[in-house]
PDB file of C-alpha atoms in Angstrom:
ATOM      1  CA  UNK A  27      88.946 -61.615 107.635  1.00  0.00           C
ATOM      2  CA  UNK A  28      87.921 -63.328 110.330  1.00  0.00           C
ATOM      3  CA  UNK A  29      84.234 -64.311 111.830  1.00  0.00           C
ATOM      4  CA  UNK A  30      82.548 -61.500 113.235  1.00  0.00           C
ATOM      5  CA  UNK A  31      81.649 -62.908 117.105  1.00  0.00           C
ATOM      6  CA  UNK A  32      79.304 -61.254 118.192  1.00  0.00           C
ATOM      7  CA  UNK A  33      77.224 -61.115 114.445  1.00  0.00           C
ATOM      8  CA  UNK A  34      77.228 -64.607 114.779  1.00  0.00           C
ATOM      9  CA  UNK A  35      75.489 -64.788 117.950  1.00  0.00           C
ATOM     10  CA  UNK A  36      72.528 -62.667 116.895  1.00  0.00           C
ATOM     11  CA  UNK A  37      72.332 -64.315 113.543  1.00  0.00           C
ATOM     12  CA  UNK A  38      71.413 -67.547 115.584  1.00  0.00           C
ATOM     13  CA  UNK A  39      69.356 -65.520 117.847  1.00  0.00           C
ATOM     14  CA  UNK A  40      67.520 -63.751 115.007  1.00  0.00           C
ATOM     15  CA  UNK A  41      67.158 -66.955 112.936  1.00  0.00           C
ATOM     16  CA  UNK A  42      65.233 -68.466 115.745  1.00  0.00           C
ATOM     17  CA  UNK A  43      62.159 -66.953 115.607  1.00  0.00           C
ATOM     18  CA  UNK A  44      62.660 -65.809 119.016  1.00  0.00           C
ATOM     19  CA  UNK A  45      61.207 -62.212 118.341  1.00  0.00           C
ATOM     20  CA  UNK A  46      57.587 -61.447 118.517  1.00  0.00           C
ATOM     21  CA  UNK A  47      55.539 -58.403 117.593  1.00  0.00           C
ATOM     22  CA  UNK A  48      52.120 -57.426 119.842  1.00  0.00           C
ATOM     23  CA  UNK A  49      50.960 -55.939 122.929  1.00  0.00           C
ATOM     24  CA  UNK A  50      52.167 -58.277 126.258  1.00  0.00           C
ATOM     25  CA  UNK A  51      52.390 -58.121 129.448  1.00  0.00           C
ATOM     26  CA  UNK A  52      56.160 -58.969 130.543  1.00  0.00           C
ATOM     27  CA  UNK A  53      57.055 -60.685 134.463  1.00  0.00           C
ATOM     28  CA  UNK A  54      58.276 -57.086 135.267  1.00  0.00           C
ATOM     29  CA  UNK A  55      54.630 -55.709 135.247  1.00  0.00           C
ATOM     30  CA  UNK A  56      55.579 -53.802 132.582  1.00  0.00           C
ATOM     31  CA  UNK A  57      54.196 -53.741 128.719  1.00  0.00           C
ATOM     32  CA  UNK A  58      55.881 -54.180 125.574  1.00  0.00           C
ATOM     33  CA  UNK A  59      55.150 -54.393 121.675  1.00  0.00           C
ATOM     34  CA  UNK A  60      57.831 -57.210 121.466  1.00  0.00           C
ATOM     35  CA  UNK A  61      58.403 -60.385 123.121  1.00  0.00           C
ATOM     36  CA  UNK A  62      61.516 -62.447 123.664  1.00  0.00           C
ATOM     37  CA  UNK A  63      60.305 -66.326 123.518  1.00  0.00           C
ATOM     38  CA  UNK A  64      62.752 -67.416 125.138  1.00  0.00           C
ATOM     39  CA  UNK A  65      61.655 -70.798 124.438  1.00  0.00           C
ATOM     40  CA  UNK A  66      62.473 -70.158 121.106  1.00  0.00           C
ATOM     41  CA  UNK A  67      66.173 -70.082 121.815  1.00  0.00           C
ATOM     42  CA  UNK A  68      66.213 -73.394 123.974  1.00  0.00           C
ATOM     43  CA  UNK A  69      64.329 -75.568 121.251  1.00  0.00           C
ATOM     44  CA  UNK A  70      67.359 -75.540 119.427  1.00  0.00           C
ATOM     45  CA  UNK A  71      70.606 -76.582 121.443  1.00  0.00           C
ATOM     46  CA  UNK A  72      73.005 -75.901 119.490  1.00  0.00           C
ATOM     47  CA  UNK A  73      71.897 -71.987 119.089  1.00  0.00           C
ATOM     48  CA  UNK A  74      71.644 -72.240 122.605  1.00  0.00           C
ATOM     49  CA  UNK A  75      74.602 -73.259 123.714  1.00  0.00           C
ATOM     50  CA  UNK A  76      76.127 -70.850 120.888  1.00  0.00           C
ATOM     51  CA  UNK A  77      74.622 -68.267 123.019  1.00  0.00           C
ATOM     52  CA  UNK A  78      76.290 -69.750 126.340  1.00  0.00           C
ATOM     53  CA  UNK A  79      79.336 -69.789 125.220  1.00  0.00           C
ATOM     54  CA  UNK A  80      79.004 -66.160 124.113  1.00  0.00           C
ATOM     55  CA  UNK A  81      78.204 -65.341 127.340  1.00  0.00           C
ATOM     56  CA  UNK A  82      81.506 -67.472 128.883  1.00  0.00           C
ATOM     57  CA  UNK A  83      83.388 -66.023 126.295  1.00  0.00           C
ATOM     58  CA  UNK A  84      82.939 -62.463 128.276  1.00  0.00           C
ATOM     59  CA  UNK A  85      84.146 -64.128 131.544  1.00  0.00           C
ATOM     60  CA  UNK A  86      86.808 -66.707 130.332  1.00  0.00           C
ATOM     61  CA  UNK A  87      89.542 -64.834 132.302  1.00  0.00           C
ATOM     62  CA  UNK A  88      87.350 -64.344 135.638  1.00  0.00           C
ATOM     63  CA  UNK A  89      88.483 -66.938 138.361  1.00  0.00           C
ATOM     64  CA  UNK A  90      84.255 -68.062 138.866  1.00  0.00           C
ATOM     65  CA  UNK A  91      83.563 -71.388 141.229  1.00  0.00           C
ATOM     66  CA  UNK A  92      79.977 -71.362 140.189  1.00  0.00           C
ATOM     67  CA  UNK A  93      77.130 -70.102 137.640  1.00  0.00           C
ATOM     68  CA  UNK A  94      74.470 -69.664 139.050  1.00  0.00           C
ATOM     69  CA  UNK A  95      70.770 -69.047 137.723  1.00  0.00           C
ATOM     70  CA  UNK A  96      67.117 -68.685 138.598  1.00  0.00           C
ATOM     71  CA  UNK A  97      64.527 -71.616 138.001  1.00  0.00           C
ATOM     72  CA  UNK A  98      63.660 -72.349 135.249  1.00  0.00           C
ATOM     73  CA  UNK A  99      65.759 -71.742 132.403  1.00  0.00           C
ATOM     74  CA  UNK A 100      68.481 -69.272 133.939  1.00  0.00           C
ATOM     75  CA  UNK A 101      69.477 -72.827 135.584  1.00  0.00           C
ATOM     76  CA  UNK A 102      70.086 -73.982 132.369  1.00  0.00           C
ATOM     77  CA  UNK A 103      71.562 -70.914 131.151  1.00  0.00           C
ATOM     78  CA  UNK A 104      73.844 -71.362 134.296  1.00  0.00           C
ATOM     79  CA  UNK A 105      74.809 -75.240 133.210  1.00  0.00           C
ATOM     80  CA  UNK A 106      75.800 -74.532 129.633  1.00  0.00           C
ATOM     81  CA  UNK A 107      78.248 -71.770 130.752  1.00  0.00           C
ATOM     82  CA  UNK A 108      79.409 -73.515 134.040  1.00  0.00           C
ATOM     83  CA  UNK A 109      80.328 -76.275 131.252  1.00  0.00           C
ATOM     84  CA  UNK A 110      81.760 -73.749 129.195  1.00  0.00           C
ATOM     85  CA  UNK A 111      84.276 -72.005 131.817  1.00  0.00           C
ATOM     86  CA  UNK A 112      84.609 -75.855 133.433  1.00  0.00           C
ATOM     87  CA  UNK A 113      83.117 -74.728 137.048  1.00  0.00           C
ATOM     88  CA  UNK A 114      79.874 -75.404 138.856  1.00  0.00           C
ATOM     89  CA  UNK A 115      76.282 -74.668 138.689  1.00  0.00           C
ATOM     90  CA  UNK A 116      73.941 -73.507 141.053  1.00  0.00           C
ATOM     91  CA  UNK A 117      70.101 -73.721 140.903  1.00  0.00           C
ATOM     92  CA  UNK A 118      68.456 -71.084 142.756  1.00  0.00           C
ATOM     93  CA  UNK A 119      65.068 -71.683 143.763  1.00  0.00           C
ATOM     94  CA  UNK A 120      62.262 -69.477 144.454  1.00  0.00           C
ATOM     95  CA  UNK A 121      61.241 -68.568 147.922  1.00  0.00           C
ATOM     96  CA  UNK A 122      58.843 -65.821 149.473  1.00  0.00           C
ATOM     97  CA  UNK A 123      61.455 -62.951 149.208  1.00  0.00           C
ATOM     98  CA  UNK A 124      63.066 -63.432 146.373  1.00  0.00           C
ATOM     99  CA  UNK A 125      65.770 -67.113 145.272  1.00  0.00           C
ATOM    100  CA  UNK A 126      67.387 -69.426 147.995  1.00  0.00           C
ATOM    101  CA  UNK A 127      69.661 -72.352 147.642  1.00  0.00           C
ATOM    102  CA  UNK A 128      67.741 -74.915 148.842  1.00  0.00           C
ATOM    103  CA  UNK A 129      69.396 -78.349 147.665  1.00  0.00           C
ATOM    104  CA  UNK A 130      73.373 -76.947 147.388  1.00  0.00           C
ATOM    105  CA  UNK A 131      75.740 -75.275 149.167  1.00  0.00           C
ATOM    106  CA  UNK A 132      77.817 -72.469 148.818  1.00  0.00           C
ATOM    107  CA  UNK A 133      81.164 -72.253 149.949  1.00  0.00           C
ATOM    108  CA  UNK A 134      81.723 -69.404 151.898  1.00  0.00           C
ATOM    109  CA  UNK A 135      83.973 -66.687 150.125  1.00  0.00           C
ATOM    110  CA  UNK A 136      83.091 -68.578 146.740  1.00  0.00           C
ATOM    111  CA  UNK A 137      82.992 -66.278 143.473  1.00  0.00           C
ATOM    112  CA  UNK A 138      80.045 -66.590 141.589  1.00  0.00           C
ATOM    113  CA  UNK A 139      78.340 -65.431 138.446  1.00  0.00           C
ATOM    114  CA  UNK A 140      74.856 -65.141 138.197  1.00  0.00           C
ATOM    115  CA  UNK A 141      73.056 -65.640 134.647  1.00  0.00           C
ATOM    116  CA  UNK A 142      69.411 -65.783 133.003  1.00  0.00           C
ATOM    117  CA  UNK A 143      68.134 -66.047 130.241  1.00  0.00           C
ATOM    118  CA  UNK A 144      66.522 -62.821 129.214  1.00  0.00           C
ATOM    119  CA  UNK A 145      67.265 -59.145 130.867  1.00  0.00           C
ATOM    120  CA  UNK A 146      64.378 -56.441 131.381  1.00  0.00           C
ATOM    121  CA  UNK A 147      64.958 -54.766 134.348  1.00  0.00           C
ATOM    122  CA  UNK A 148      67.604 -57.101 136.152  1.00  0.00           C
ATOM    123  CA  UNK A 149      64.990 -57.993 139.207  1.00  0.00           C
ATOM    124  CA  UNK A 150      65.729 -61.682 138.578  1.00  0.00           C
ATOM    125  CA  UNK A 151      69.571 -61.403 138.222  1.00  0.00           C
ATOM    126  CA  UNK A 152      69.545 -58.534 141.826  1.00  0.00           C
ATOM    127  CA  UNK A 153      67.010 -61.426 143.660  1.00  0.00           C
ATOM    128  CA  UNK A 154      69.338 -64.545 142.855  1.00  0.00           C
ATOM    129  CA  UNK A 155      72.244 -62.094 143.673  1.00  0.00           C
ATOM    130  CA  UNK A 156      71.104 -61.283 147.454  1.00  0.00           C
ATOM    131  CA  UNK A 157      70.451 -65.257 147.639  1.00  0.00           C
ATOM    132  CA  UNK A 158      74.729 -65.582 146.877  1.00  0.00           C
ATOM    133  CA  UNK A 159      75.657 -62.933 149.267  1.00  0.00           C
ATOM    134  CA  UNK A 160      73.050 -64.389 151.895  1.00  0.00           C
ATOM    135  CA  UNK A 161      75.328 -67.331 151.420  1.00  0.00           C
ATOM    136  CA  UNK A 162      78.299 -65.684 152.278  1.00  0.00           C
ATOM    137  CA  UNK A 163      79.641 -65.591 148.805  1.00  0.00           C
ATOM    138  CA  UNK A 164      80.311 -62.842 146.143  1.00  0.00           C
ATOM    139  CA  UNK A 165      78.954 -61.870 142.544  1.00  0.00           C
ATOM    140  CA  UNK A 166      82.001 -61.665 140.819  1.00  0.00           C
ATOM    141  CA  UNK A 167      79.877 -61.067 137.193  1.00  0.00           C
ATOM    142  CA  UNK A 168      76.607 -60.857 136.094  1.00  0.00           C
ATOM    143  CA  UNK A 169      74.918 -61.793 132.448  1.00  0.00           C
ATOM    144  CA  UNK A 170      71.726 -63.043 130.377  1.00  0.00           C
ATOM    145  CA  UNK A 171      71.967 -64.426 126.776  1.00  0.00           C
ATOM    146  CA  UNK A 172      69.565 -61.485 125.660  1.00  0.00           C
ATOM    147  CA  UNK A 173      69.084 -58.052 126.866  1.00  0.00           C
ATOM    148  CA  UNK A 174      65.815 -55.842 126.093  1.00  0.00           C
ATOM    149  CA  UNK A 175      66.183 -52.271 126.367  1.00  0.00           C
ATOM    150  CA  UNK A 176      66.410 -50.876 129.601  1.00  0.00           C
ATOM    151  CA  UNK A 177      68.792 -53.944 131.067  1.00  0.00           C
ATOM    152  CA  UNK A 178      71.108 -52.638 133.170  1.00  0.00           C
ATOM    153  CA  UNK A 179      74.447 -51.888 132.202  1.00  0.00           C
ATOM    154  CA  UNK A 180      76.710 -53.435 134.605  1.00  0.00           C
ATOM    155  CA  UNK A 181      74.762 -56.727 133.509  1.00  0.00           C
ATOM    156  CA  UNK A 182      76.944 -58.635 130.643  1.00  0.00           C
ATOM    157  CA  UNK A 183      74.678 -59.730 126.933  1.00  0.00           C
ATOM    158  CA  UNK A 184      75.062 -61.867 123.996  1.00  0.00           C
ATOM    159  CA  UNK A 185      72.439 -60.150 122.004  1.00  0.00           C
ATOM    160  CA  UNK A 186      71.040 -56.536 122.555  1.00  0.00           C
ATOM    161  CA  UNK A 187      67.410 -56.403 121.249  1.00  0.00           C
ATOM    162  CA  UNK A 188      65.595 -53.186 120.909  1.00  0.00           C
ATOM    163  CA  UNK A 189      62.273 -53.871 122.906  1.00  0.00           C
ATOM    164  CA  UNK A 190      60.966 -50.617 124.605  1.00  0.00           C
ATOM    165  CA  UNK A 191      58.845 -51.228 127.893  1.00  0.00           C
ATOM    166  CA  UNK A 192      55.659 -49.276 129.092  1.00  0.00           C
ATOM    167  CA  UNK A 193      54.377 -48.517 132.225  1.00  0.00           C
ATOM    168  CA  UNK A 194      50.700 -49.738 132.093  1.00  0.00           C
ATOM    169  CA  UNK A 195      49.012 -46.436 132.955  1.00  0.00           C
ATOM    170  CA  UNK A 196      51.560 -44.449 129.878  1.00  0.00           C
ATOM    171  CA  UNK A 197      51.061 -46.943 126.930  1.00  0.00           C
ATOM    172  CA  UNK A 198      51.844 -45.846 123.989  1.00  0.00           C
ATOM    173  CA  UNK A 199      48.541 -44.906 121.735  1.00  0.00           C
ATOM    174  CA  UNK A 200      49.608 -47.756 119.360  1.00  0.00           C
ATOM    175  CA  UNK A 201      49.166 -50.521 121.992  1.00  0.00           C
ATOM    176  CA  UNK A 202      46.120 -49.315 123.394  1.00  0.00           C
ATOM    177  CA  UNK A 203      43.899 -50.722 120.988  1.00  0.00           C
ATOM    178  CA  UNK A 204      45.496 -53.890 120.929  1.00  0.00           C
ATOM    179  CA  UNK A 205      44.831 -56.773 123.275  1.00  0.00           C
ATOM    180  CA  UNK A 206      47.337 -57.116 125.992  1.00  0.00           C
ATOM    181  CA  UNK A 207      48.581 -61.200 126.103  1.00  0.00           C
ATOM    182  CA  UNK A 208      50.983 -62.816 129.032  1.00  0.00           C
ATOM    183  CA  UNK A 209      52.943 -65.476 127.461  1.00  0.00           C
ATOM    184  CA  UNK A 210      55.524 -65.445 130.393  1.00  0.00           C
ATOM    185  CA  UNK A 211      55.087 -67.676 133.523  1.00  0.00           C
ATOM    186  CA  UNK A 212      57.086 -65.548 136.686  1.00  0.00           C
ATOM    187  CA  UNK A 213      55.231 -63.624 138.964  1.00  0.00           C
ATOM    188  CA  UNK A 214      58.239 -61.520 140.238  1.00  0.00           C
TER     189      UNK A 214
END
């Protein structure tokens, strides 16, 4: 019998330490009683890139010309699996509406797949999507290492975590009592 893929890839996941338990205040504007640090995930490179190539693995037959990610770390999502499928990476930058390529260039008609590193509600990945059809290219696939609940489905996942999210005028009663704590850095 052999290795079970996709068990491996949330072993590593699970193993490191990536999951936390509170009240926070996720980059969607919306609240949660567990965190994904991502951070957690990128400390150690060889679970990360364990997770990248999970995430190639899903496209391995897709004829991509780049990867392409949001700053900070969906850039270097975006690197391990352009290494991975042996294509090109793309670092998309933030602007006032949303991700531009600033320092590379598209080729027109160029197939690209856009990654990050953790999925809530998919603004990132739809933003840094508009940015590659802006550029006259198309989104050929779309994917993030981890999904929370509530990802959308057409949007590819190594690991599924169970992570509900709250709206912050219908928290649950067992948050309210607990003080709310950003740990995230995006503003989108």
């Amino acid at each position: 019998m052999g290795l079970d893929i996709t068990t491996h890839y949330q072993s590593a996941f699970y193993e490191s330490g990536a999951l936390i338990n509170g009240h926070f205040l996720l980059s969607s504007g919306l609240h949660s009683d567990v965190y994904v640090d991502k951070f957690r995930i990128m400390e150690d490179p060889i679970v990360f890139n364990q997770l990248c190539f999970g995430l190639a693995h899903k496209v391995y037959e897709l004829d991509i010309d780049y990867v392409a990610g949001p700053v900070t770390l969906g850039v270097l999502v975006a690197q391990f699996v352009a290494g991975h499928i042996r294509t090109k990476c793309l670092c998309a930058e933030r602007c006032e509406d949303g991700f531009e390529f600033r320092r590379q260039t598209i080729q027109p008609d160029a197939k690209v797949m856009v990654v990050d590193d953790v999925g809530t509600s998919g603004r990132s990945i739809e933003l840094v999507c508009s940015a590659v059809v802006a550029a006259g290219a198309t989104v050929v696939a779309k994917g993030v290492l981890v999904a929370r609940t509530g990802c959308p489905d057409d949007i590819l996942r190594v690991v599924d975590v169970e992570a509900n999210t709250y709206s912050p005028d219908n928290l649950p009663k067992h948050l309210m009592d607990v003080p709310v704590v950003k740990l995230g850095t995006s503003k989108i």
